[in-house]
Short mmCIF file of C-alpha atoms in Angstrom, two decimals:
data_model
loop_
_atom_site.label_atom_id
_atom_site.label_comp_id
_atom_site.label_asym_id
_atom_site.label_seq_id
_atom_site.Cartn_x
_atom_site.Cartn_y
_atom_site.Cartn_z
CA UNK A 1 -12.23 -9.51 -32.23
CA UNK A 2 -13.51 -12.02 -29.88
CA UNK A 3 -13.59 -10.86 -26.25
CA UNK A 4 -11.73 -12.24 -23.43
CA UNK A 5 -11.68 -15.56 -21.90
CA UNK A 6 -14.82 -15.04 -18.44
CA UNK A 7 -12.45 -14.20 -15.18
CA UNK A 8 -15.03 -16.04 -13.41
CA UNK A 9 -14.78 -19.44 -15.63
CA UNK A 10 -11.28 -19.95 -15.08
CA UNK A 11 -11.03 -22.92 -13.04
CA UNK A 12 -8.85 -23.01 -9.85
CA UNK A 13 -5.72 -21.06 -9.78
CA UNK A 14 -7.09 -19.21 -6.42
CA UNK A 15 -4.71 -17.56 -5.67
CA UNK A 16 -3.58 -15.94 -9.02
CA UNK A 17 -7.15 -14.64 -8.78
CA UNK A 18 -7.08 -12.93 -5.85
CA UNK A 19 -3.75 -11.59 -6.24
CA UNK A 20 -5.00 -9.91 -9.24
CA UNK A 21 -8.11 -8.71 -7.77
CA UNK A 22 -6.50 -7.32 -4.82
CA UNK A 23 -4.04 -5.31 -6.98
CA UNK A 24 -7.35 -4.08 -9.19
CA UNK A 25 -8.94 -2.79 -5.67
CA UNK A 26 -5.82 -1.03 -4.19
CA UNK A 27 -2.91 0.13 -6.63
CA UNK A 28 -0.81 1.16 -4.35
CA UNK A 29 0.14 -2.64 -3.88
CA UNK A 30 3.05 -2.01 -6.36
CA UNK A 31 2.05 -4.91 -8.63
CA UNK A 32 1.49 -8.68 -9.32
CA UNK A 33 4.19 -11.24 -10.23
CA UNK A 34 2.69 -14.26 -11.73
CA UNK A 35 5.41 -17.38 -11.98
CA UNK A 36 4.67 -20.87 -13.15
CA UNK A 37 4.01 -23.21 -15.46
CA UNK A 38 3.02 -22.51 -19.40
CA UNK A 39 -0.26 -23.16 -20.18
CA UNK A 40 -1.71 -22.31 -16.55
CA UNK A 41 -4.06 -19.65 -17.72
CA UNK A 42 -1.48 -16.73 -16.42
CA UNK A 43 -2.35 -13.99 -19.49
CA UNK A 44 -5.33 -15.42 -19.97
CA UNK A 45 -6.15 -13.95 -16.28
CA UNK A 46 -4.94 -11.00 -16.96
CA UNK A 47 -6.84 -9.74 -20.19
CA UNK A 48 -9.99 -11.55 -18.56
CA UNK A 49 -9.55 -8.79 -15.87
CA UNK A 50 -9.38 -6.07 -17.78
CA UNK A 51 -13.02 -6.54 -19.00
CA UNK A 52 -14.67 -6.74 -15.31
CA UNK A 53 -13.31 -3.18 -14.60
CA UNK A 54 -15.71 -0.35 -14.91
CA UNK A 55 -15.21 2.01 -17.96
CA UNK A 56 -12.57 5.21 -17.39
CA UNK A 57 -13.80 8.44 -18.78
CA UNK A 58 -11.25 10.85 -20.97
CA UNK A 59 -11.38 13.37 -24.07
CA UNK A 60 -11.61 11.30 -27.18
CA UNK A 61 -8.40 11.54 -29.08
CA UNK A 62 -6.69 11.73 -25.46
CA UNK A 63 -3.51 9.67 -25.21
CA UNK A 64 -2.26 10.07 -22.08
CA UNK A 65 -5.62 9.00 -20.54
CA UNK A 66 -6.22 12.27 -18.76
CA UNK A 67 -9.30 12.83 -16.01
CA UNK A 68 -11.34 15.15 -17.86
CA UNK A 69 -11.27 17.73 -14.87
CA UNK A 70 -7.61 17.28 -14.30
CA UNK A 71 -6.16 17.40 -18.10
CA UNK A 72 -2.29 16.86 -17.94
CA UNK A 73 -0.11 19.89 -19.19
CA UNK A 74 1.72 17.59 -21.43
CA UNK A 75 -1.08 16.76 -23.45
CA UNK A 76 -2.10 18.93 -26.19
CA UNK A 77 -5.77 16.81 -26.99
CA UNK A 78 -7.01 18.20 -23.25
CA UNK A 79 -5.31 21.76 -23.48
CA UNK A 80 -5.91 22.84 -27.08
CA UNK A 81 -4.10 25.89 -27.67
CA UNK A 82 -5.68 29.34 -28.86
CA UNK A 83 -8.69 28.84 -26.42
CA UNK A 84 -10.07 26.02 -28.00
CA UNK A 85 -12.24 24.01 -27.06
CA UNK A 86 -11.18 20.76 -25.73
CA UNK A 87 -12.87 17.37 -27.04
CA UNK A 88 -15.76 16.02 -25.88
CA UNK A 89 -15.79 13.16 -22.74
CA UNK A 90 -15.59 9.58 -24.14
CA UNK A 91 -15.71 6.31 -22.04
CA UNK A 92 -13.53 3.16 -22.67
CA UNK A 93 -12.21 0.40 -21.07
CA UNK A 94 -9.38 0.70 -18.54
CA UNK A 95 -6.29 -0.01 -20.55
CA UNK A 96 -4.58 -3.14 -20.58
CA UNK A 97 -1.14 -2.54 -22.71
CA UNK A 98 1.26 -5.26 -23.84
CA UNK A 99 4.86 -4.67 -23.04
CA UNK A 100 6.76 -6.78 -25.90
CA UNK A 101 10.55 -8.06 -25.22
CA UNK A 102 12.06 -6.27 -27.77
CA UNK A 103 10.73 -2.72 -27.05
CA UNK A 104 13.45 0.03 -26.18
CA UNK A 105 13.51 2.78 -23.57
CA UNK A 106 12.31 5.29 -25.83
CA UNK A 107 9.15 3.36 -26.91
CA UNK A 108 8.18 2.79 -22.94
CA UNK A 109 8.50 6.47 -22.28
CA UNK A 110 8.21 8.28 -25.17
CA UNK A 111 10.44 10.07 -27.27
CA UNK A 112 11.05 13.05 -30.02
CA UNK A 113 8.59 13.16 -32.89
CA UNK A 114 11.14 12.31 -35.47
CA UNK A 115 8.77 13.27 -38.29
CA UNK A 116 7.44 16.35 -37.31
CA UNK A 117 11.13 17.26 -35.95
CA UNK A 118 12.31 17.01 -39.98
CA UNK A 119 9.13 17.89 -41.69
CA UNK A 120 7.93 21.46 -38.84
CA UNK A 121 10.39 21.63 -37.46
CA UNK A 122 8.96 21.66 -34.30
CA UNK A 123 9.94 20.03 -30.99
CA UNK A 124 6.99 17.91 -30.08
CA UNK A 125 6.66 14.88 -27.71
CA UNK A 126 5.50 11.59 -28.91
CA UNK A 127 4.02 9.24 -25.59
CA UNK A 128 5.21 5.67 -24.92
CA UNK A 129 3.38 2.88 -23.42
CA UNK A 130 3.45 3.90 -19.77
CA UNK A 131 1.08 7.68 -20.79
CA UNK A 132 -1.06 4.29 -22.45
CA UNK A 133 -0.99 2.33 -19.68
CA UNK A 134 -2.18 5.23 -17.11
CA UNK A 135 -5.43 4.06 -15.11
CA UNK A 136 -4.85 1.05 -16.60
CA UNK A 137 -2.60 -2.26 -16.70
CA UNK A 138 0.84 -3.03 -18.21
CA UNK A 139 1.13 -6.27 -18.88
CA UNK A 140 4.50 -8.00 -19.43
CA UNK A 141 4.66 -11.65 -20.39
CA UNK A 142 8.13 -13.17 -19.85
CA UNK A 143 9.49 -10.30 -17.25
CA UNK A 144 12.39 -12.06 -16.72
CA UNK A 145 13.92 -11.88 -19.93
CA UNK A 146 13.25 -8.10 -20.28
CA UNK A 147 16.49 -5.97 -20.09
CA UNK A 148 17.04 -5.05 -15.93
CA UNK A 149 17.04 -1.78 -16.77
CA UNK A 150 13.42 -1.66 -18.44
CA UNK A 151 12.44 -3.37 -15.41
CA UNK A 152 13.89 -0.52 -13.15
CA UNK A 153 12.20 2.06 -15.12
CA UNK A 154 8.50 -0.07 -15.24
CA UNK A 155 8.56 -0.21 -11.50
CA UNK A 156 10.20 3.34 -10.47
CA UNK A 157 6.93 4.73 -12.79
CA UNK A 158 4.82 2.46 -11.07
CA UNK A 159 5.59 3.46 -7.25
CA UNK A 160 5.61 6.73 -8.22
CA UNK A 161 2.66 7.33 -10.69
CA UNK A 162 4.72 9.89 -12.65
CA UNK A 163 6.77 9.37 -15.53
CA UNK A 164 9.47 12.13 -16.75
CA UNK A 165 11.88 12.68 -19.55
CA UNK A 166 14.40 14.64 -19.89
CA UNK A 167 15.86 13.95 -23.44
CA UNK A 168 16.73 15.64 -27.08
CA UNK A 169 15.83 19.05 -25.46
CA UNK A 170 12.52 18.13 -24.55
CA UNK A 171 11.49 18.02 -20.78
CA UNK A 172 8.04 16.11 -20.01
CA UNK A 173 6.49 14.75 -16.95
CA UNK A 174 2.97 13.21 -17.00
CA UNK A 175 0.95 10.95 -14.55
CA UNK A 176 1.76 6.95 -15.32
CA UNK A 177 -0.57 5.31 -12.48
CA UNK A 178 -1.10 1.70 -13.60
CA UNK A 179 -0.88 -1.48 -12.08
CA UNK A 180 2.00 -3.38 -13.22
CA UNK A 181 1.63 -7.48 -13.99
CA UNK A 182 4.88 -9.81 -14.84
CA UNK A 183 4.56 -13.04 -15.69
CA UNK A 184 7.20 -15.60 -16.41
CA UNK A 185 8.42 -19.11 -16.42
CA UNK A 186 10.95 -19.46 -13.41
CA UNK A 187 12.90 -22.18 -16.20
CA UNK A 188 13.95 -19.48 -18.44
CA UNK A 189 15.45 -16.85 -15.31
CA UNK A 190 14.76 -15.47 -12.38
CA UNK A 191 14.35 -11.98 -11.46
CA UNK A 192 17.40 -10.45 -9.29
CA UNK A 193 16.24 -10.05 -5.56
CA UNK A 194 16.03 -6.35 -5.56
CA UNK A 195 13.23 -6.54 -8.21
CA UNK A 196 11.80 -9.44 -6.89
CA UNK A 197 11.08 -7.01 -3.47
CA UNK A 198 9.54 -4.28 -5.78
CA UNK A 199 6.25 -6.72 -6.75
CA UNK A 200 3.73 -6.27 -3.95
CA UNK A 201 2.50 -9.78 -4.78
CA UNK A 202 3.92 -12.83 -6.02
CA UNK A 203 2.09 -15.52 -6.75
CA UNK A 204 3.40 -19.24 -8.21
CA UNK A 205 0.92 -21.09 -10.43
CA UNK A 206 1.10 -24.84 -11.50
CA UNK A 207 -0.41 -27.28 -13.42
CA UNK A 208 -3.37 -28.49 -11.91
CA UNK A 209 -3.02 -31.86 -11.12
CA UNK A 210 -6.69 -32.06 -10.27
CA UNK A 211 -8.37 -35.07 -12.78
CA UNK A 212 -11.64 -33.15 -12.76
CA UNK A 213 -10.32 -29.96 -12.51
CA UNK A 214 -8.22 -30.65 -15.49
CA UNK A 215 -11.51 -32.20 -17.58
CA UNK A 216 -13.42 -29.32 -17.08
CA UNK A 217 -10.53 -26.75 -17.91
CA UNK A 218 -9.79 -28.55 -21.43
CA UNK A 219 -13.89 -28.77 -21.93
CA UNK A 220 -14.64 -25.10 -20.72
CA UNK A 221 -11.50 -24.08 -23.38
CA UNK A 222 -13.16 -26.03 -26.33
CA UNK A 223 -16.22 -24.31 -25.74
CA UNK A 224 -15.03 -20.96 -25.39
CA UNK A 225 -13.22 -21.52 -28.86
CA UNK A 226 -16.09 -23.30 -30.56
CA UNK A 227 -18.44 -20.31 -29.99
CA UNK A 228 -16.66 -17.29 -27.79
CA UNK A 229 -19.89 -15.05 -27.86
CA UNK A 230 -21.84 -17.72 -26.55
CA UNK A 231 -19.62 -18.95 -23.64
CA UNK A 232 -18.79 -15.01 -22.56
CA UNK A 233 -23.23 -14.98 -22.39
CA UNK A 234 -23.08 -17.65 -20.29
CA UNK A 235 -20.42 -16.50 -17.96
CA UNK A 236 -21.61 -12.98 -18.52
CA UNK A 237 -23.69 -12.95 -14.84
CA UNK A 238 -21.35 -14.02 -12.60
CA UNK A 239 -18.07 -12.15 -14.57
CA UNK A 240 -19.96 -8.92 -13.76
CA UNK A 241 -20.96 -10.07 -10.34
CA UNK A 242 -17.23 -9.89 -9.95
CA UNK A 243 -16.72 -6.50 -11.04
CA UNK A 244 -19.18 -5.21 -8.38
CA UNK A 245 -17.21 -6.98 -6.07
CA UNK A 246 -14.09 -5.00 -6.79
CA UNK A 247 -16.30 -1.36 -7.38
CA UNK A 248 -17.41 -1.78 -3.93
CA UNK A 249 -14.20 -2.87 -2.43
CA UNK A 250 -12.88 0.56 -3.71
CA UNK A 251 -15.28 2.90 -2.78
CA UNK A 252 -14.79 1.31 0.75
CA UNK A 253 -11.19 0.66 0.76
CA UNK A 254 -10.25 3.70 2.71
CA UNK A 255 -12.41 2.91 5.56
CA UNK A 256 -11.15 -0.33 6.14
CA UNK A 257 -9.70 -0.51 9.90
CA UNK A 258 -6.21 -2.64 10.77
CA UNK A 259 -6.70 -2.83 14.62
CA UNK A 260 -3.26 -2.42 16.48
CA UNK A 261 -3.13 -6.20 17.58
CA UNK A 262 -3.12 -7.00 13.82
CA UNK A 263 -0.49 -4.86 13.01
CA UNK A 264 1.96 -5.73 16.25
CA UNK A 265 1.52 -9.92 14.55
CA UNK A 266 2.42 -8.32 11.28
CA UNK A 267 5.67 -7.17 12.75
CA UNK A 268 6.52 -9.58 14.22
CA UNK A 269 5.83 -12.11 11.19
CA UNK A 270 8.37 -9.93 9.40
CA UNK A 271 10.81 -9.56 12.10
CA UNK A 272 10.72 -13.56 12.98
CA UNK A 273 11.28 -14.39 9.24
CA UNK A 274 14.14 -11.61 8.57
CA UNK A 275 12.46 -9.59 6.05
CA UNK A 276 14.50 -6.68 5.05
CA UNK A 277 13.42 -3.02 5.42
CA UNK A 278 9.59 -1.88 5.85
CA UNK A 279 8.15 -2.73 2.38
CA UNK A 280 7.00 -6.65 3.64
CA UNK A 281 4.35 -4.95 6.57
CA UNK A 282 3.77 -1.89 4.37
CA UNK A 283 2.38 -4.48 1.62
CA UNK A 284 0.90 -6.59 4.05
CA UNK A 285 -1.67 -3.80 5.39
CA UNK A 286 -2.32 -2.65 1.78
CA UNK A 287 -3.37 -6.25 0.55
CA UNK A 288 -4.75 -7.09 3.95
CA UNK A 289 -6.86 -3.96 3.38
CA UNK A 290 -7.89 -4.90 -0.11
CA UNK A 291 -8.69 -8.68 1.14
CA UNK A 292 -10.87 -7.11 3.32
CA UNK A 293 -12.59 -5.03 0.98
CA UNK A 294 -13.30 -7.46 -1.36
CA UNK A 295 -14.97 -9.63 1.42
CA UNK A 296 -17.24 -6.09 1.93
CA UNK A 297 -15.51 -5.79 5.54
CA UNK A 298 -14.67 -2.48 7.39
CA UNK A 299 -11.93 -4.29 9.59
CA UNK A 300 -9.21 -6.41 9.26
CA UNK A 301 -8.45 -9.87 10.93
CA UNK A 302 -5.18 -11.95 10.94
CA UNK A 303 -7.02 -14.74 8.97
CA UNK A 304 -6.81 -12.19 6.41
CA UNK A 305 -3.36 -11.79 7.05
CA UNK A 306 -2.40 -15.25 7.38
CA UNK A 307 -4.15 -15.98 4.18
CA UNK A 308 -2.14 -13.15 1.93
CA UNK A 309 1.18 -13.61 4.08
CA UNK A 310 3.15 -16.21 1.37
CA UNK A 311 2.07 -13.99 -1.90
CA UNK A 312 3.32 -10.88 -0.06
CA UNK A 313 6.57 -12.57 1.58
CA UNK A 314 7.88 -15.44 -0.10
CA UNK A 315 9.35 -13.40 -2.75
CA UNK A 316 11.01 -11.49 -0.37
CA UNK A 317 12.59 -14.22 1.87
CA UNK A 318 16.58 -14.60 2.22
CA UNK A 319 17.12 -17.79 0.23
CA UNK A 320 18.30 -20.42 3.08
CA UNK A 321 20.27 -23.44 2.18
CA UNK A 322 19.66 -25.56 4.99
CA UNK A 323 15.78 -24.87 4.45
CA UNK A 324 14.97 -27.15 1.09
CA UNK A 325 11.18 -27.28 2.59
CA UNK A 326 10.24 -24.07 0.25
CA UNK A 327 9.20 -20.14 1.26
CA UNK A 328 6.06 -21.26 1.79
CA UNK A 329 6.81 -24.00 4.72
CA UNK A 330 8.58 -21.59 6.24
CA UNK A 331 6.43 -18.46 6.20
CA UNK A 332 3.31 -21.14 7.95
CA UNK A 333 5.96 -22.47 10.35
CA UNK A 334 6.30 -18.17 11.14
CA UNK A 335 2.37 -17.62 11.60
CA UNK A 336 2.54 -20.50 13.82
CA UNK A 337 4.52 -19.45 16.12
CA UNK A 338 3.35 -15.63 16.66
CA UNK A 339 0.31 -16.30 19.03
CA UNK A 340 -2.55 -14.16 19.25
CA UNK A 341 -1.46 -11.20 21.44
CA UNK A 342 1.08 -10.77 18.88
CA UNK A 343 4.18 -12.50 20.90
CA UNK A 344 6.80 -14.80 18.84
CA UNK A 345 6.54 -18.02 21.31
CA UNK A 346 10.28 -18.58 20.59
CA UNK A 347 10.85 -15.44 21.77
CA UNK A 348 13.43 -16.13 25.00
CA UNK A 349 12.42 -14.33 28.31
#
């Protein structure tokens, strides 16, 4: 099978990129939500990320994805019975699992072995796609046609890292930490707010309307089809280059600083455009944090901020009727008018 399209050859589409990138360094984010366009290179970003990840390690035959040193009770590969020995430690690449449409509750979180149920007799547990989607992605392509309450279950797992069921006499609970990616075309159906706020990111992609941007997309496309192995070499330096980007931005993640002058603008951004509840600034230091990271700095600034603020807010925005500028307008009309001791300069008094 012919790898991915390069993550570094796909032209434009910044911010798609760094949404995804951020969400790769810190997933906590809760997720990205890629709108737009067809044909604007949305799942082609997504596999193309999986391959700049570094490898996970696991016991071969393992599906739930378990850390060697911290095997899951629910799986039976990593705690063989009768003092076994458990499998030996294979590496793969992170996961990156396909969500289809049509799937049903039971085949996202697993289910009842029917066979062995008829044939043993016994009562044993067969995992769904979020125990193969832990330490990895899950990937679903046309989010907002899937069922609303799929979409509840996808991103309660998500926030919480754990999935459980409690079905058919069985009672399971294993770890389901994976970063969650939606994409859709806003023609077919939006999301309802409430999930909307659930994405950490949310990022709207176009076609480029670029005449040399769009030459070099069509001839970088014909290449990669005429002879994949050949245009992955060529790509192959500066695709890895950013993989060490995001390995480094994790193992310094957790030192990254938001001084308190950052956070007061934060608040206020939020409080001047009527976000509700805490989940707008919560985000807002996580992917400020990651943005950060992946520019190898210890601190935060408010460029950094003001850079990730429409990705992390627009989605979250009460829709205004008398405001047919956009989210976007309004969230830079915001920044502008928080100065930089962190005061709203509308503020009366």
């Amino acid at each position: 099978m012919a790898q991915p399209f390069p993550f570094a050859a796909i032209v434009a589409q910044e911010d798609m990129k760094k949404a995804l990138l951020m969400a790769a360094v810190e997933p906590l984010l809760g997720g990205v939500l890629i709108f737009g366009d067809r044909g604007t290179g949305k799942s082609t970003a997504v596999r193309a990320l999986t391959e700049l990840l570094p490898p996970i390690e696991t016991r071969d035959g393992c599906r739930y994805n378990c850390l060697p040193a911290e095997p899951q009770s629910a799986c039976t590969v990593c705690n063989p019975s009768s003092g076994l020995k458990p499998p030996a430690i294979v590496k793969h690449r992170a996961p990156m699992i396909d969500l289809p449409l049509g799937a049903t509750e039971d085949r996202v979180c697993g289910s009842l072995d029917i066979e062995k149920a008829l044939v043993a007799g016994e009562k044993h547990f067969e995992p769904g796609l979020l125990a193969a989607a832990n330490r990895g992605f899950l990937y679903i392509d046309e989010i907002n046609l899937l069922e609303d309450h799929l979409v509840d279950l996808l991103l309660d797992a998500a926030a919480s890292g754990v999935n459980v069921v409690e079905r058919e006499g069985l009672s399971i609970r294993h770890a389901a930490r994976f970063v969650l990616v939606g994409s859709g075309n806003p023609e077919e159906g939006d999301l309802r707010p409430q999930l909307l706020d659930r994405f950490g990111l949310s990022v709207d992609v176009r076609t480029i309307d670029d005449l040399d941007q769009r030459i070099e997309v069509i001839r970088r496309r014909d290449t990669y089809e005429t002879d994949p192995r050949g245009f992955v070499k060529l790509w192959a330096k500066r695709d890895a280059a950013v993989g060490r980007r995001v390995i480094a931005a994790r193992k310094i993640l957790r030192q990254v600083e938001i001084p308190d002058h950052v956070v007061r603008r934060m608040s206020q951004l939020c409080l001047r455009l009527g976000i509700d509840g805490m989940r707008g600034e919560l985000t807002l230091m996580r992917a400020s944090r990651a943005a950060a990271a992946l520019s190898a700095r210890l601190q935060v600034t408010w460029d950094d901020v003001a850079d990730i603020a429409p990705m992390v807010l627009c989605h979250r925005l009460r829709r205004d009727p008398l405001d047919d500028a956009g989210s976007a307008p309004r969230i830079e009309r915001a920044l502008a008018s928080i100065d930089d001791t962190g005061k709203d300069r509308h503020a009366h008094g």
